[in-house]
């Protein structure tokens, strides 16, 4: 699957063939088809494994005995370290999951991606809800907080993978994202007028 991830991530779904995957993996085309009935089936299995990995980061974070900020820090660090180090092609595969599918394949893939993103977001939202309930976080819509958090995290990963130089270590980037989420960007505690 690593060869397929590398090819799908670098060339895209449409531009990758089973022949290329077999050649890169040093398998015969028939060997690939003995495990996966089609290119779409292989792509779906890769997506499942990637979402399983990200969801495991969310579950691990939720189970930590700490506050929401620390839990989101663990999730963000695990996610960033995975995608920036061992899984850089995996990030591209996830981002293109909807955009490069053929019309008939696109809807089932889109539905699957949306379902998995919802599952992961629900875990993270529950983390925020707990701190809202305990009075540690303002009573702001937790779904909105997590959408903002995930959006920043996704865009930072994308930027780092595409050469936007950030002269910070991963843990410093995560701290800045968390500071923006939990404290905002205003220099004063008073609301900007």
PDB file of C-alpha atoms in Angstrom:
ATOM      1  CA  UNK A   1       0.000   0.000   0.000  1.00  0.00           C
ATOM      2  CA  UNK A   2       2.954   2.353   0.561  1.00  0.00           C
ATOM      3  CA  UNK A   3       3.717   2.415  -3.164  1.00  0.00           C
ATOM      4  CA  UNK A   4       0.087   3.178  -3.950  1.00  0.00           C
ATOM      5  CA  UNK A   5       0.004   5.972  -1.351  1.00  0.00           C
ATOM      6  CA  UNK A   6       3.174   7.477  -2.807  1.00  0.00           C
ATOM      7  CA  UNK A   7       1.806   7.358  -6.367  1.00  0.00           C
ATOM      8  CA  UNK A   8      -1.726   8.523  -5.511  1.00  0.00           C
ATOM      9  CA  UNK A   9      -0.215  11.285  -3.369  1.00  0.00           C
ATOM     10  CA  UNK A  10       2.227  12.512  -6.000  1.00  0.00           C
ATOM     11  CA  UNK A  11       0.353  11.865  -9.269  1.00  0.00           C
ATOM     12  CA  UNK A  12      -3.274  11.862  -8.177  1.00  0.00           C
ATOM     13  CA  UNK A  13      -5.930   9.166  -8.380  1.00  0.00           C
ATOM     14  CA  UNK A  14      -6.789   9.652 -12.068  1.00  0.00           C
ATOM     15  CA  UNK A  15      -3.169   9.729 -13.200  1.00  0.00           C
ATOM     16  CA  UNK A  16      -2.102   6.586 -11.344  1.00  0.00           C
ATOM     17  CA  UNK A  17      -2.531   3.145 -12.875  1.00  0.00           C
ATOM     18  CA  UNK A  18      -2.503  -0.297 -11.293  1.00  0.00           C
ATOM     19  CA  UNK A  19       0.437  -1.095 -13.592  1.00  0.00           C
ATOM     20  CA  UNK A  20       2.474   1.749 -12.072  1.00  0.00           C
ATOM     21  CA  UNK A  21       1.566   0.671  -8.546  1.00  0.00           C
ATOM     22  CA  UNK A  22       2.584  -2.925  -9.314  1.00  0.00           C
ATOM     23  CA  UNK A  23       5.879  -1.799 -10.847  1.00  0.00           C
ATOM     24  CA  UNK A  24       6.684   0.531  -7.934  1.00  0.00           C
ATOM     25  CA  UNK A  25       5.800  -2.177  -5.385  1.00  0.00           C
ATOM     26  CA  UNK A  26       7.702  -4.805  -7.388  1.00  0.00           C
ATOM     27  CA  UNK A  27       4.605  -6.995  -7.686  1.00  0.00           C
ATOM     28  CA  UNK A  28       2.843  -8.282 -10.728  1.00  0.00           C
ATOM     29  CA  UNK A  29      -0.391  -6.613 -11.767  1.00  0.00           C
ATOM     30  CA  UNK A  30      -2.131  -9.916 -11.001  1.00  0.00           C
ATOM     31  CA  UNK A  31      -0.730  -9.916  -7.463  1.00  0.00           C
ATOM     32  CA  UNK A  32      -2.262  -6.478  -6.863  1.00  0.00           C
ATOM     33  CA  UNK A  33      -5.605  -7.695  -8.211  1.00  0.00           C
ATOM     34  CA  UNK A  34      -5.476 -10.737  -5.930  1.00  0.00           C
ATOM     35  CA  UNK A  35      -5.686  -8.326  -2.972  1.00  0.00           C
ATOM     36  CA  UNK A  36      -7.772  -5.515  -4.489  1.00  0.00           C
ATOM     37  CA  UNK A  37     -10.488  -5.966  -7.109  1.00  0.00           C
ATOM     38  CA  UNK A  38      -9.913  -2.507  -8.618  1.00  0.00           C
ATOM     39  CA  UNK A  39      -7.942   0.706  -8.324  1.00  0.00           C
ATOM     40  CA  UNK A  40     -10.958   2.208  -6.531  1.00  0.00           C
ATOM     41  CA  UNK A  41     -10.981  -0.651  -3.999  1.00  0.00           C
ATOM     42  CA  UNK A  42      -7.269  -0.089  -3.304  1.00  0.00           C
ATOM     43  CA  UNK A  43      -7.856   3.666  -2.930  1.00  0.00           C
ATOM     44  CA  UNK A  44     -10.794   3.029  -0.559  1.00  0.00           C
ATOM     45  CA  UNK A  45      -8.667   0.724   1.614  1.00  0.00           C
ATOM     46  CA  UNK A  46      -5.931   3.356   1.765  1.00  0.00           C
ATOM     47  CA  UNK A  47      -8.463   6.019   2.761  1.00  0.00           C
ATOM     48  CA  UNK A  48      -9.854   3.748   5.462  1.00  0.00           C
ATOM     49  CA  UNK A  49      -6.403   3.110   6.920  1.00  0.00           C
ATOM     50  CA  UNK A  50      -5.572   6.840   6.883  1.00  0.00           C
ATOM     51  CA  UNK A  51      -8.823   7.835   8.576  1.00  0.00           C
ATOM     52  CA  UNK A  52      -8.335   5.023  11.107  1.00  0.00           C
ATOM     53  CA  UNK A  53      -4.908   6.486  11.921  1.00  0.00           C
ATOM     54  CA  UNK A  54      -6.224  10.044  12.384  1.00  0.00           C
ATOM     55  CA  UNK A  55      -9.193   8.793  14.408  1.00  0.00           C
ATOM     56  CA  UNK A  56      -6.794   6.866  16.675  1.00  0.00           C
ATOM     57  CA  UNK A  57      -4.998  10.181  17.363  1.00  0.00           C
ATOM     58  CA  UNK A  58      -8.335  11.749  18.365  1.00  0.00           C
ATOM     59  CA  UNK A  59      -9.270   8.824  20.626  1.00  0.00           C
ATOM     60  CA  UNK A  60      -5.832   8.863  22.256  1.00  0.00           C
ATOM     61  CA  UNK A  61      -6.184  12.597  22.927  1.00  0.00           C
ATOM     62  CA  UNK A  62      -9.701  12.243  24.342  1.00  0.00           C
ATOM     63  CA  UNK A  63      -8.541   9.562  26.793  1.00  0.00           C
ATOM     64  CA  UNK A  64      -5.794  11.724  28.323  1.00  0.00           C
ATOM     65  CA  UNK A  65      -6.554  12.954  31.840  1.00  0.00           C
ATOM     66  CA  UNK A  66      -6.178  16.673  31.153  1.00  0.00           C
ATOM     67  CA  UNK A  67      -8.002  19.734  29.863  1.00  0.00           C
ATOM     68  CA  UNK A  68      -9.165  20.412  26.299  1.00  0.00           C
ATOM     69  CA  UNK A  69      -6.117  22.465  25.391  1.00  0.00           C
ATOM     70  CA  UNK A  70      -3.711  19.662  26.323  1.00  0.00           C
ATOM     71  CA  UNK A  71      -5.866  17.047  24.604  1.00  0.00           C
ATOM     72  CA  UNK A  72      -6.036  19.064  21.374  1.00  0.00           C
ATOM     73  CA  UNK A  73      -2.280  19.603  21.634  1.00  0.00           C
ATOM     74  CA  UNK A  74      -1.679  15.838  21.709  1.00  0.00           C
ATOM     75  CA  UNK A  75      -4.031  15.336  18.752  1.00  0.00           C
ATOM     76  CA  UNK A  76      -2.429  18.145  16.729  1.00  0.00           C
ATOM     77  CA  UNK A  77       1.137  17.020  17.457  1.00  0.00           C
ATOM     78  CA  UNK A  78       0.395  13.417  16.514  1.00  0.00           C
ATOM     79  CA  UNK A  79      -1.433  14.480  13.354  1.00  0.00           C
ATOM     80  CA  UNK A  80       1.218  16.978  12.243  1.00  0.00           C
ATOM     81  CA  UNK A  81       4.129  14.672  13.024  1.00  0.00           C
ATOM     82  CA  UNK A  82       2.486  11.858  11.082  1.00  0.00           C
ATOM     83  CA  UNK A  83       1.673  13.882   7.978  1.00  0.00           C
ATOM     84  CA  UNK A  84       4.883  15.936   7.924  1.00  0.00           C
ATOM     85  CA  UNK A  85       7.192  12.995   8.529  1.00  0.00           C
ATOM     86  CA  UNK A  86       6.048   9.499   7.682  1.00  0.00           C
ATOM     87  CA  UNK A  87       2.782  10.246   5.906  1.00  0.00           C
ATOM     88  CA  UNK A  88       3.371  13.239   3.642  1.00  0.00           C
ATOM     89  CA  UNK A  89       1.828  11.518   0.618  1.00  0.00           C
ATOM     90  CA  UNK A  90      -1.036  10.332   2.811  1.00  0.00           C
ATOM     91  CA  UNK A  91      -2.128  13.926   3.431  1.00  0.00           C
ATOM     92  CA  UNK A  92      -2.385  14.529  -0.322  1.00  0.00           C
ATOM     93  CA  UNK A  93      -4.382  11.319  -0.751  1.00  0.00           C
ATOM     94  CA  UNK A  94      -6.885  12.469   1.867  1.00  0.00           C
ATOM     95  CA  UNK A  95      -7.180  15.962   0.397  1.00  0.00           C
ATOM     96  CA  UNK A  96      -7.760  14.718  -3.137  1.00  0.00           C
ATOM     97  CA  UNK A  97     -10.193  11.968  -2.111  1.00  0.00           C
ATOM     98  CA  UNK A  98     -13.161  13.894  -3.440  1.00  0.00           C
ATOM     99  CA  UNK A  99     -11.614  16.134  -6.080  1.00  0.00           C
ATOM    100  CA  UNK A 100     -10.111  13.507  -8.365  1.00  0.00           C
ATOM    101  CA  UNK A 101     -12.678  10.744  -8.310  1.00  0.00           C
ATOM    102  CA  UNK A 102     -14.741   9.955 -11.381  1.00  0.00           C
ATOM    103  CA  UNK A 103     -18.370  11.107 -11.187  1.00  0.00           C
ATOM    104  CA  UNK A 104     -19.882   7.750 -10.209  1.00  0.00           C
ATOM    105  CA  UNK A 105     -17.106   7.075  -7.689  1.00  0.00           C
ATOM    106  CA  UNK A 106     -17.122  10.591  -6.285  1.00  0.00           C
ATOM    107  CA  UNK A 107     -20.416  10.395  -4.394  1.00  0.00           C
ATOM    108  CA  UNK A 108     -19.609   7.211  -2.490  1.00  0.00           C
ATOM    109  CA  UNK A 109     -16.131   8.499  -1.665  1.00  0.00           C
ATOM    110  CA  UNK A 110     -17.499  11.902  -0.639  1.00  0.00           C
ATOM    111  CA  UNK A 111     -20.086  10.280   1.628  1.00  0.00           C
ATOM    112  CA  UNK A 112     -17.417   8.086   3.215  1.00  0.00           C
ATOM    113  CA  UNK A 113     -15.007  11.007   3.727  1.00  0.00           C
ATOM    114  CA  UNK A 114     -17.756  13.165   5.252  1.00  0.00           C
ATOM    115  CA  UNK A 115     -18.805  10.348   7.600  1.00  0.00           C
ATOM    116  CA  UNK A 116     -15.241   9.773   8.807  1.00  0.00           C
ATOM    117  CA  UNK A 117     -14.535  13.498   9.213  1.00  0.00           C
ATOM    118  CA  UNK A 118     -17.750  13.769  11.235  1.00  0.00           C
ATOM    119  CA  UNK A 119     -16.659  10.861  13.494  1.00  0.00           C
ATOM    120  CA  UNK A 120     -13.288  12.483  14.166  1.00  0.00           C
ATOM    121  CA  UNK A 121     -14.827  15.929  14.690  1.00  0.00           C
ATOM    122  CA  UNK A 122     -17.348  14.470  17.139  1.00  0.00           C
ATOM    123  CA  UNK A 123     -14.535  13.071  19.288  1.00  0.00           C
ATOM    124  CA  UNK A 124     -12.788  16.457  19.284  1.00  0.00           C
ATOM    125  CA  UNK A 125     -16.058  18.322  19.876  1.00  0.00           C
ATOM    126  CA  UNK A 126     -16.745  16.138  22.923  1.00  0.00           C
ATOM    127  CA  UNK A 127     -13.381  17.262  24.320  1.00  0.00           C
ATOM    128  CA  UNK A 128     -14.466  20.914  24.024  1.00  0.00           C
ATOM    129  CA  UNK A 129     -17.963  20.196  25.396  1.00  0.00           C
ATOM    130  CA  UNK A 130     -16.456  18.737  28.563  1.00  0.00           C
ATOM    131  CA  UNK A 131     -14.429  21.895  29.215  1.00  0.00           C
ATOM    132  CA  UNK A 132     -17.452  24.110  28.431  1.00  0.00           C
ATOM    133  CA  UNK A 133     -19.489  22.106  30.942  1.00  0.00           C
ATOM    134  CA  UNK A 134     -16.695  22.454  33.531  1.00  0.00           C
ATOM    135  CA  UNK A 135     -16.483  26.218  32.940  1.00  0.00           C
ATOM    136  CA  UNK A 136     -12.943  26.097  31.533  1.00  0.00           C
ATOM    137  CA  UNK A 137     -13.946  27.238  28.026  1.00  0.00           C
ATOM    138  CA  UNK A 138     -16.451  29.923  26.992  1.00  0.00           C
ATOM    139  CA  UNK A 139     -19.848  28.688  25.922  1.00  0.00           C
ATOM    140  CA  UNK A 140     -19.138  28.997  22.200  1.00  0.00           C
ATOM    141  CA  UNK A 141     -20.504  26.451  19.732  1.00  0.00           C
ATOM    142  CA  UNK A 142     -18.022  23.552  20.108  1.00  0.00           C
ATOM    143  CA  UNK A 143     -18.577  22.521  16.479  1.00  0.00           C
ATOM    144  CA  UNK A 144     -17.397  25.958  15.347  1.00  0.00           C
ATOM    145  CA  UNK A 145     -14.346  25.764  17.614  1.00  0.00           C
ATOM    146  CA  UNK A 146     -13.354  22.384  16.157  1.00  0.00           C
ATOM    147  CA  UNK A 147     -14.019  23.516  12.571  1.00  0.00           C
ATOM    148  CA  UNK A 148     -11.671  26.481  13.148  1.00  0.00           C
ATOM    149  CA  UNK A 149      -9.083  24.254  14.847  1.00  0.00           C
ATOM    150  CA  UNK A 150      -9.178  21.598  12.114  1.00  0.00           C
ATOM    151  CA  UNK A 151      -9.082  24.257   9.398  1.00  0.00           C
ATOM    152  CA  UNK A 152      -5.952  25.825  10.851  1.00  0.00           C
ATOM    153  CA  UNK A 153      -4.312  22.454  11.389  1.00  0.00           C
ATOM    154  CA  UNK A 154      -5.090  21.297   7.836  1.00  0.00           C
ATOM    155  CA  UNK A 155      -3.871  24.552   6.268  1.00  0.00           C
ATOM    156  CA  UNK A 156      -0.650  24.566   8.287  1.00  0.00           C
ATOM    157  CA  UNK A 157       0.101  20.961   7.278  1.00  0.00           C
ATOM    158  CA  UNK A 158      -0.658  21.794   3.643  1.00  0.00           C
ATOM    159  CA  UNK A 159       1.550  24.886   3.780  1.00  0.00           C
ATOM    160  CA  UNK A 160       4.448  23.015   5.369  1.00  0.00           C
ATOM    161  CA  UNK A 161       4.232  20.267   2.738  1.00  0.00           C
ATOM    162  CA  UNK A 162       4.207  22.823  -0.070  1.00  0.00           C
ATOM    163  CA  UNK A 163       7.263  24.797   0.913  1.00  0.00           C
ATOM    164  CA  UNK A 164       5.734  27.620   2.931  1.00  0.00           C
ATOM    165  CA  UNK A 165       8.617  28.063   5.310  1.00  0.00           C
ATOM    166  CA  UNK A 166       7.649  28.428   8.908  1.00  0.00           C
ATOM    167  CA  UNK A 167      10.704  28.897  11.064  1.00  0.00           C
ATOM    168  CA  UNK A 168       9.150  27.048  13.964  1.00  0.00           C
ATOM    169  CA  UNK A 169       9.248  23.506  15.251  1.00  0.00           C
ATOM    170  CA  UNK A 170       6.064  21.423  15.092  1.00  0.00           C
ATOM    171  CA  UNK A 171       5.364  21.849  18.817  1.00  0.00           C
ATOM    172  CA  UNK A 172       5.736  25.647  18.490  1.00  0.00           C
ATOM    173  CA  UNK A 173       3.292  25.701  15.567  1.00  0.00           C
ATOM    174  CA  UNK A 174       0.786  23.656  17.559  1.00  0.00           C
ATOM    175  CA  UNK A 175       1.156  26.006  20.554  1.00  0.00           C
ATOM    176  CA  UNK A 176       0.422  28.996  18.298  1.00  0.00           C
ATOM    177  CA  UNK A 177      -2.676  27.314  16.847  1.00  0.00           C
ATOM    178  CA  UNK A 178      -3.895  26.545  20.368  1.00  0.00           C
ATOM    179  CA  UNK A 179      -3.174  30.101  21.507  1.00  0.00           C
ATOM    180  CA  UNK A 180      -5.276  31.459  18.649  1.00  0.00           C
ATOM    181  CA  UNK A 181      -8.113  29.045  19.468  1.00  0.00           C
ATOM    182  CA  UNK A 182      -8.042  29.468  23.247  1.00  0.00           C
ATOM    183  CA  UNK A 183      -6.905  33.104  23.642  1.00  0.00           C
ATOM    184  CA  UNK A 184      -7.537  34.749  20.287  1.00  0.00           C
ATOM    185  CA  UNK A 185      -5.220  37.150  18.509  1.00  0.00           C
ATOM    186  CA  UNK A 186      -6.132  40.412  20.241  1.00  0.00           C
ATOM    187  CA  UNK A 187      -3.350  42.025  22.308  1.00  0.00           C
ATOM    188  CA  UNK A 188      -5.823  42.948  25.022  1.00  0.00           C
ATOM    189  CA  UNK A 189      -8.529  41.006  26.774  1.00  0.00           C
ATOM    190  CA  UNK A 190     -11.066  43.664  25.694  1.00  0.00           C
ATOM    191  CA  UNK A 191     -12.905  42.911  22.503  1.00  0.00           C
ATOM    192  CA  UNK A 192     -11.587  44.770  19.465  1.00  0.00           C
ATOM    193  CA  UNK A 193     -13.933  47.576  18.494  1.00  0.00           C
TER     194      UNK A 193
END
